[in-house]
PDB file of C-alpha atoms in Angstrom:
ATOM      1  CA  ASP A   1    -162.488 110.891  32.562  1.00 68.00           C
ATOM      2  CA  VAL A   2    -161.243 107.326  32.187  1.00 68.00           C
ATOM      3  CA  LYS A   3    -162.618 105.414  29.291  1.00 91.00           C
ATOM      4  CA  VAL A   4    -162.951 101.933  27.870  1.00 96.00           C
ATOM      5  CA  THR A   5    -164.568 101.834  24.450  1.00 96.00           C
ATOM      6  CA  GLN A   6    -165.805  98.880  22.446  1.00 96.00           C
ATOM      7  CA  SER A   7    -166.077  98.852  18.670  1.00 91.00           C
ATOM      8  CA  SER A   8    -169.789  98.086  18.428  1.00 92.00           C
ATOM      9  CA  ARG A   9    -172.816  98.248  20.714  1.00 94.00           C
ATOM     10  CA  TYR A  10    -174.809  95.776  18.651  1.00 96.00           C
ATOM     11  CA  LEU A  11    -173.628  93.175  16.169  1.00 97.00           C
ATOM     12  CA  VAL A  12    -175.465  90.523  14.163  1.00 98.00           C
ATOM     13  CA  LYS A  13    -173.443  87.778  12.512  1.00 97.00           C
ATOM     14  CA  ARG A  14    -174.154  84.506  10.787  1.00 98.00           C
ATOM     15  CA  THR A  15    -173.086  81.075  12.005  1.00 98.00           C
ATOM     16  CA  GLY A  16    -169.576  80.273  10.824  1.00 97.00           C
ATOM     17  CA  GLU A  17    -168.454  83.869  10.341  1.00 97.00           C
ATOM     18  CA  LYS A  18    -165.245  85.139  11.893  1.00 97.00           C
ATOM     19  CA  VAL A  19    -166.051  87.934  14.329  1.00 97.00           C
ATOM     20  CA  PHE A  20    -163.742  90.603  15.717  1.00 97.00           C
ATOM     21  CA  LEU A  21    -164.605  92.577  18.843  1.00 98.00           C
ATOM     22  CA  GLU A  22    -162.259  95.425  19.675  1.00 97.00           C
ATOM     23  CA  CYS A  23    -161.631  97.172  22.965  1.00 97.00           C
ATOM     24  CA  VAL A  24    -159.560 100.295  23.570  1.00 97.00           C
ATOM     25  CA  GLN A  25    -158.646 101.886  26.902  1.00 97.00           C
ATOM     26  CA  ASP A  26    -157.070 105.284  27.432  1.00 95.00           C
ATOM     27  CA  MET A  27    -155.812 104.791  30.977  1.00 91.00           C
ATOM     28  CA  ASP A  28    -152.471 103.107  30.243  1.00 93.00           C
ATOM     29  CA  HIS A  29    -153.660 100.039  32.168  1.00 93.00           C
ATOM     30  CA  GLU A  30    -151.564  96.894  32.060  1.00 94.00           C
ATOM     31  CA  ASN A  31    -154.411  94.417  32.499  1.00 94.00           C
ATOM     32  CA  MET A  32    -157.254  93.891  30.061  1.00 96.00           C
ATOM     33  CA  PHE A  33    -160.094  91.383  30.223  1.00 97.00           C
ATOM     34  CA  TRP A  34    -162.852  89.958  28.061  1.00 98.00           C
ATOM     35  CA  TYR A  35    -166.042  88.662  29.690  1.00 98.00           C
ATOM     36  CA  ARG A  36    -169.348  87.416  28.456  1.00 97.00           C
ATOM     37  CA  GLN A  37    -172.524  87.977  30.439  1.00 96.00           C
ATOM     38  CA  ASP A  38    -175.569  85.748  30.200  1.00 95.00           C
ATOM     39  CA  PRO A  39    -178.764  85.783  32.286  1.00 90.00           C
ATOM     40  CA  GLY A  40    -178.434  83.598  35.347  1.00 87.00           C
ATOM     41  CA  LEU A  41    -174.743  82.924  34.703  1.00 90.00           C
ATOM     42  CA  GLY A  42    -173.295  86.314  35.445  1.00 89.00           C
ATOM     43  CA  LEU A  43    -169.988  87.576  34.153  1.00 94.00           C
ATOM     44  CA  ARG A  44    -167.609  84.857  32.994  1.00 95.00           C
ATOM     45  CA  LEU A  45    -164.004  85.492  32.070  1.00 95.00           C
ATOM     46  CA  ILE A  46    -163.004  84.425  28.570  1.00 97.00           C
ATOM     47  CA  TYR A  47    -159.410  85.684  28.317  1.00 96.00           C
ATOM     48  CA  PHE A  48    -157.233  88.286  29.913  1.00 95.00           C
ATOM     49  CA  SER A  49    -153.927  89.944  29.170  1.00 95.00           C
ATOM     50  CA  TYR A  50    -151.447  91.425  31.617  1.00 93.00           C
ATOM     51  CA  ASP A  51    -149.067  92.891  29.053  1.00 92.00           C
ATOM     52  CA  VAL A  52    -148.616  93.429  25.348  1.00 94.00           C
ATOM     53  CA  LYS A  53    -148.576  90.131  23.463  1.00 92.00           C
ATOM     54  CA  MET A  54    -149.308  88.226  26.708  1.00 93.00           C
ATOM     55  CA  LYS A  55    -152.557  86.356  27.187  1.00 94.00           C
ATOM     56  CA  GLU A  56    -154.034  83.923  29.638  1.00 93.00           C
ATOM     57  CA  LYS A  57    -157.114  81.734  29.349  1.00 94.00           C
ATOM     58  CA  GLY A  58    -160.028  82.505  31.591  1.00 92.00           C
ATOM     59  CA  ASP A  59    -162.818  80.163  32.576  1.00 91.00           C
ATOM     60  CA  ILE A  60    -164.473  79.742  29.165  1.00 95.00           C
ATOM     61  CA  PRO A  61    -161.866  80.231  26.382  1.00 97.00           C
ATOM     62  CA  GLU A  62    -163.172  77.556  24.004  1.00 96.00           C
ATOM     63  CA  GLY A  63    -164.180  79.002  20.636  1.00 96.00           C
ATOM     64  CA  TYR A  64    -162.386  82.305  21.268  1.00 98.00           C
ATOM     65  CA  SER A  65    -158.952  83.779  20.753  1.00 97.00           C
ATOM     66  CA  VAL A  66    -157.464  87.165  21.607  1.00 98.00           C
ATOM     67  CA  SER A  67    -154.829  89.552  20.392  1.00 97.00           C
ATOM     68  CA  ARG A  68    -152.982  92.334  22.167  1.00 97.00           C
ATOM     69  CA  GLU A  69    -150.481  94.024  19.884  1.00 96.00           C
ATOM     70  CA  LYS A  70    -150.634  97.419  21.610  1.00 96.00           C
ATOM     71  CA  LYS A  71    -151.054  98.229  25.275  1.00 96.00           C
ATOM     72  CA  GLU A  72    -154.305 100.121  24.782  1.00 97.00           C
ATOM     73  CA  ARG A  73    -156.039  97.623  22.496  1.00 97.00           C
ATOM     74  CA  PHE A  74    -157.370  94.125  23.215  1.00 98.00           C
ATOM     75  CA  SER A  75    -159.266  92.185  20.581  1.00 98.00           C
ATOM     76  CA  LEU A  76    -161.543  89.194  20.994  1.00 98.00           C
ATOM     77  CA  ILE A  77    -161.908  86.880  18.003  1.00 98.00           C
ATOM     78  CA  LEU A  78    -164.614  84.327  17.431  1.00 97.00           C
ATOM     79  CA  GLU A  79    -162.997  82.034  14.893  1.00 94.00           C
ATOM     80  CA  SER A  80    -166.272  80.520  13.680  1.00 97.00           C
ATOM     81  CA  ALA A  81    -169.289  82.061  15.328  1.00 97.00           C
ATOM     82  CA  SER A  82    -171.953  79.736  16.680  1.00 98.00           C
ATOM     83  CA  THR A  83    -175.421  80.449  18.039  1.00 98.00           C
ATOM     84  CA  ASN A  84    -174.321  79.604  21.594  1.00 97.00           C
ATOM     85  CA  GLN A  85    -171.956  82.572  21.418  1.00 98.00           C
ATOM     86  CA  THR A  86    -174.898  84.954  21.304  1.00 98.00           C
ATOM     87  CA  SER A  87    -174.281  87.050  24.382  1.00 97.00           C
ATOM     88  CA  MET A  88    -173.276  90.404  25.849  1.00 97.00           C
ATOM     89  CA  TYR A  89    -169.500  90.839  25.635  1.00 98.00           C
ATOM     90  CA  LEU A  90    -167.795  93.169  28.060  1.00 98.00           C
ATOM     91  CA  CYS A  91    -164.234  94.400  28.017  1.00 98.00           C
ATOM     92  CA  ALA A  92    -162.488  95.721  31.120  1.00 97.00           C
ATOM     93  CA  SER A  93    -159.103  97.056  32.131  1.00 96.00           C
ATOM     94  CA  SER A  94    -157.264  97.551  35.399  1.00 93.00           C
ATOM     95  CA  ARG A  95    -153.909  98.792  36.638  1.00 90.00           C
ATOM     96  CA  VAL A  96    -151.352  96.554  38.282  1.00 85.00           C
ATOM     97  CA  LEU A  97    -150.552  98.910  41.147  1.00 82.00           C
ATOM     98  CA  GLY A  98    -153.066 100.503  43.484  1.00 79.00           C
ATOM     99  CA  ILE A  99    -156.710  99.536  43.866  1.00 79.00           C
ATOM    100  CA  PRO A 100    -157.434  96.676  41.435  1.00 85.00           C
ATOM    101  CA  GLU A 101    -160.820  97.960  40.339  1.00 91.00           C
ATOM    102  CA  GLN A 102    -161.840  97.089  36.825  1.00 94.00           C
ATOM    103  CA  TYR A 103    -163.142  99.686  34.390  1.00 95.00           C
ATOM    104  CA  PHE A 104    -165.692  98.298  31.976  1.00 97.00           C
ATOM    105  CA  GLY A 105    -166.694  99.260  28.499  1.00 97.00           C
ATOM    106  CA  PRO A 106    -170.357  99.655  27.491  1.00 96.00           C
ATOM    107  CA  GLY A 107    -170.579  96.121  26.098  1.00 96.00           C
ATOM    108  CA  THR A 108    -171.314  94.593  22.699  1.00 97.00           C
ATOM    109  CA  ARG A 109    -174.558  92.711  22.274  1.00 97.00           C
ATOM    110  CA  LEU A 110    -173.675  89.983  19.752  1.00 98.00           C
ATOM    111  CA  THR A 111    -176.373  87.938  18.066  1.00 98.00           C
ATOM    112  CA  VAL A 112    -175.345  84.933  15.968  1.00 98.00           C
ATOM    113  CA  THR A 113    -178.076  83.668  13.642  1.00 97.00           C
TER     114      THR A 113
ATOM    115  CA  SER B   1    -166.323  73.486  44.312  1.00 74.00           C
ATOM    116  CA  GLN B   2    -165.838  77.234  44.335  1.00 77.00           C
ATOM    117  CA  LYS B   3    -168.960  79.321  44.438  1.00 86.00           C
ATOM    118  CA  ILE B   4    -170.106  82.910  44.878  1.00 92.00           C
ATOM    119  CA  GLU B   5    -173.758  83.376  45.711  1.00 93.00           C
ATOM    120  CA  GLN B   6    -175.931  86.439  45.611  1.00 95.00           C
ATOM    121  CA  ASN B   7    -179.674  86.429  46.062  1.00 86.00           C
ATOM    122  CA  SER B   8    -181.065  85.979  42.570  1.00 80.00           C
ATOM    123  CA  GLU B   9    -184.455  87.347  43.551  1.00 87.00           C
ATOM    124  CA  ALA B  10    -184.962  91.069  43.203  1.00 92.00           C
ATOM    125  CA  LEU B  11    -184.976  93.123  46.374  1.00 95.00           C
ATOM    126  CA  ASN B  12    -187.858  95.588  46.546  1.00 96.00           C
ATOM    127  CA  ILE B  13    -187.709  98.370  49.113  1.00 96.00           C
ATOM    128  CA  GLN B  14    -189.269 101.742  49.723  1.00 97.00           C
ATOM    129  CA  GLU B  15    -187.439 105.000  49.276  1.00 97.00           C
ATOM    130  CA  GLY B  16    -185.667 106.102  52.429  1.00 97.00           C
ATOM    131  CA  LYS B  17    -185.142 102.589  53.780  1.00 97.00           C
ATOM    132  CA  THR B  18    -181.822 100.759  54.017  1.00 97.00           C
ATOM    133  CA  ALA B  19    -181.146  98.111  51.396  1.00 97.00           C
ATOM    134  CA  THR B  20    -178.964  95.176  52.420  1.00 97.00           C
ATOM    135  CA  LEU B  21    -177.523  92.833  49.827  1.00 97.00           C
ATOM    136  CA  THR B  22    -175.640  89.642  50.613  1.00 97.00           C
ATOM    137  CA  CYS B  23    -172.679  87.936  48.985  1.00 96.00           C
ATOM    138  CA  ASN B  24    -171.606  84.502  50.197  1.00 96.00           C
ATOM    139  CA  TYR B  25    -168.684  82.495  48.914  1.00 94.00           C
ATOM    140  CA  THR B  26    -167.222  79.035  49.409  1.00 91.00           C
ATOM    141  CA  ASN B  27    -163.776  77.590  48.792  1.00 88.00           C
ATOM    142  CA  TYR B  28    -162.116  80.935  48.157  1.00 87.00           C
ATOM    143  CA  SER B  29    -159.663  82.830  50.302  1.00 86.00           C
ATOM    144  CA  PRO B  30    -159.884  86.284  48.745  1.00 88.00           C
ATOM    145  CA  ALA B  31    -157.495  89.047  49.639  1.00 88.00           C
ATOM    146  CA  TYR B  32    -160.256  91.535  48.818  1.00 91.00           C
ATOM    147  CA  LEU B  33    -163.840  91.771  47.680  1.00 93.00           C
ATOM    148  CA  GLN B  34    -165.368  94.380  45.405  1.00 96.00           C
ATOM    149  CA  TRP B  35    -168.886  95.642  44.737  1.00 97.00           C
ATOM    150  CA  TYR B  36    -170.069  96.930  41.373  1.00 98.00           C
ATOM    151  CA  ARG B  37    -173.256  98.534  40.131  1.00 98.00           C
ATOM    152  CA  GLN B  38    -174.686  97.631  36.738  1.00 97.00           C
ATOM    153  CA  ASP B  39    -177.504  99.440  34.966  1.00 96.00           C
ATOM    154  CA  PRO B  40    -179.446  97.688  32.161  1.00 93.00           C
ATOM    155  CA  GLY B  41    -177.483  97.493  28.922  1.00 90.00           C
ATOM    156  CA  ARG B  42    -174.335  98.986  30.430  1.00 93.00           C
ATOM    157  CA  GLY B  43    -171.051  97.762  31.850  1.00 95.00           C
ATOM    158  CA  PRO B  44    -170.529  97.405  35.613  1.00 97.00           C
ATOM    159  CA  VAL B  45    -169.181 100.375  37.538  1.00 97.00           C
ATOM    160  CA  PHE B  46    -166.878  99.945  40.540  1.00 96.00           C
ATOM    161  CA  LEU B  47    -168.270 101.100  43.892  1.00 97.00           C
ATOM    162  CA  LEU B  48    -166.165  99.827  46.775  1.00 95.00           C
ATOM    163  CA  LEU B  49    -163.325  97.484  47.653  1.00 94.00           C
ATOM    164  CA  ILE B  50    -162.807  95.916  51.069  1.00 95.00           C
ATOM    165  CA  ARG B  51    -159.693  93.973  52.019  1.00 92.00           C
ATOM    166  CA  GLU B  52    -159.563  90.790  54.084  1.00 90.00           C
ATOM    167  CA  ASN B  53    -158.157  92.626  57.094  1.00 91.00           C
ATOM    168  CA  GLU B  54    -160.930  95.252  57.046  1.00 93.00           C
ATOM    169  CA  LYS B  55    -164.243  94.687  58.769  1.00 89.00           C
ATOM    170  CA  GLU B  56    -166.122  97.618  57.310  1.00 96.00           C
ATOM    171  CA  LYS B  57    -165.803 100.274  54.629  1.00 95.00           C
ATOM    172  CA  ARG B  58    -167.980 103.315  53.990  1.00 96.00           C
ATOM    173  CA  LYS B  59    -168.461 105.688  51.100  1.00 95.00           C
ATOM    174  CA  GLU B  60    -171.220 108.267  51.365  1.00 96.00           C
ATOM    175  CA  ARG B  61    -174.475 106.244  51.722  1.00 97.00           C
ATOM    176  CA  LEU B  62    -172.748 102.928  51.028  1.00 97.00           C
ATOM    177  CA  LYS B  63    -171.362 100.542  53.616  1.00 98.00           C
ATOM    178  CA  VAL B  64    -169.684  97.190  53.043  1.00 98.00           C
ATOM    179  CA  THR B  65    -168.770  94.594  55.640  1.00 97.00           C
ATOM    180  CA  PHE B  66    -166.540  91.583  55.150  1.00 95.00           C
ATOM    181  CA  ASP B  67    -166.556  88.557  57.451  1.00 93.00           C
ATOM    182  CA  THR B  68    -163.885  86.072  56.374  1.00 91.00           C
ATOM    183  CA  THR B  69    -165.010  83.590  59.027  1.00 93.00           C
ATOM    184  CA  LEU B  70    -168.574  83.513  57.745  1.00 94.00           C
ATOM    185  CA  LYS B  71    -167.287  83.953  54.168  1.00 94.00           C
ATOM    186  CA  GLN B  72    -169.791  86.709  53.639  1.00 95.00           C
ATOM    187  CA  SER B  73    -169.991  90.344  52.607  1.00 96.00           C
ATOM    188  CA  LEU B  74    -172.952  92.617  53.224  1.00 97.00           C
ATOM    189  CA  PHE B  75    -173.600  95.697  51.110  1.00 97.00           C
ATOM    190  CA  HIS B  76    -175.819  98.400  52.579  1.00 98.00           C
ATOM    191  CA  ILE B  77    -177.340 101.454  50.932  1.00 98.00           C
ATOM    192  CA  THR B  78    -178.816 103.816  53.502  1.00 97.00           C
ATOM    193  CA  ALA B  79    -181.570 106.340  52.742  1.00 97.00           C
ATOM    194  CA  SER B  80    -182.148 104.568  49.437  1.00 97.00           C
ATOM    195  CA  GLN B  81    -183.455 106.483  46.419  1.00 97.00           C
ATOM    196  CA  PRO B  82    -185.172 105.346  43.203  1.00 97.00           C
ATOM    197  CA  ALA B  83    -181.918 106.235  41.400  1.00 98.00           C
ATOM    198  CA  ASP B  84    -180.234 103.427  43.368  1.00 98.00           C
ATOM    199  CA  SER B  85    -182.302 100.891  41.422  1.00 98.00           C
ATOM    200  CA  ALA B  86    -179.823  98.689  39.564  1.00 98.00           C
ATOM    201  CA  THR B  87    -178.150  95.303  39.731  1.00 97.00           C
ATOM    202  CA  TYR B  88    -175.330  95.009  42.242  1.00 98.00           C
ATOM    203  CA  LEU B  89    -172.519  92.541  41.686  1.00 97.00           C
ATOM    204  CA  CYS B  90    -169.981  91.306  44.163  1.00 96.00           C
ATOM    205  CA  ALA B  91    -166.603  90.133  42.940  1.00 95.00           C
ATOM    206  CA  LEU B  92    -163.640  88.629  44.691  1.00 92.00           C
ATOM    207  CA  ASP B  93    -160.107  88.022  43.636  1.00 85.00           C
ATOM    208  CA  SER B  94    -159.615  84.471  42.538  1.00 77.00           C
ATOM    209  CA  ASP B  95    -156.354  84.055  44.411  1.00 66.00           C
ATOM    210  CA  THR B  96    -154.600  83.070  41.186  1.00 67.00           C
ATOM    211  CA  GLY B  97    -152.747  86.305  40.661  1.00 67.00           C
ATOM    212  CA  PHE B  98    -153.133  88.737  37.758  1.00 70.00           C
ATOM    213  CA  GLN B  99    -155.990  90.451  39.628  1.00 79.00           C
ATOM    214  CA  LYS B 100    -158.520  88.087  38.110  1.00 86.00           C
ATOM    215  CA  LEU B 101    -161.968  88.629  39.562  1.00 90.00           C
ATOM    216  CA  VAL B 102    -164.756  86.130  39.967  1.00 92.00           C
ATOM    217  CA  PHE B 103    -168.206  87.700  39.872  1.00 94.00           C
ATOM    218  CA  GLY B 104    -171.466  86.752  41.494  1.00 94.00           C
ATOM    219  CA  THR B 105    -174.589  86.770  39.355  1.00 93.00           C
ATOM    220  CA  GLY B 106    -175.851  89.941  40.981  1.00 95.00           C
ATOM    221  CA  THR B 107    -178.916  91.067  42.887  1.00 96.00           C
ATOM    222  CA  ARG B 108    -181.403  93.461  41.346  1.00 97.00           C
ATOM    223  CA  LEU B 109    -182.491  96.262  43.655  1.00 97.00           C
ATOM    224  CA  LEU B 110    -185.741  98.136  43.029  1.00 97.00           C
ATOM    225  CA  VAL B 111    -186.403 101.240  45.119  1.00 97.00           C
ATOM    226  CA  SER B 112    -189.927 102.526  44.845  1.00 97.00           C
ATOM    227  CA  PRO B 113    -190.936 106.145  45.638  1.00 93.00           C
TER     228      PRO B 113
END
């Protein structure tokens, strides 16, 4: 069974803290994505990566950075957490060839106080 | 501007009826469109993909149509069951390569017994 796992289901951090969200996939997928999901705004792409050490900005990259040192792992970093980054964060992966469906992790509910 | 629209109001139907959800888009020329199901507190799960040269796709009780002239996709669930209650998201490829998807905000379906 294919799997995307995320390091935490729930996380509470203080304003100004550096926050790391980790995502691991076991499907040998080339593409990995980080989204945030907010009520009424839907899923918005923060960053994605199509290969190790490669990254591309999505629609809302400000305040975030990413790291992909290994094919299976994609990390999202909030350099200095702010209250407007309180959200549900979802990681996904997909293969380059074949049907481009995305496999999602369970999500991390981040609260910044 | 580019936009994907799904009915933000919940759709309430009775068990056994056919549910029809709509996805409209403007200023995109997607090569394909996907539908996902999302349960509360969980990541989306891929259901179906339909390509621009396909009019209709079926999978068990699910049917998707794609009209590139109207810029619209319809998602049907026949013989609906309470277990079909969830939020359904449409997503289309953003035509920028890298298999980036742009998601609608989703429509919540409630099937009552």
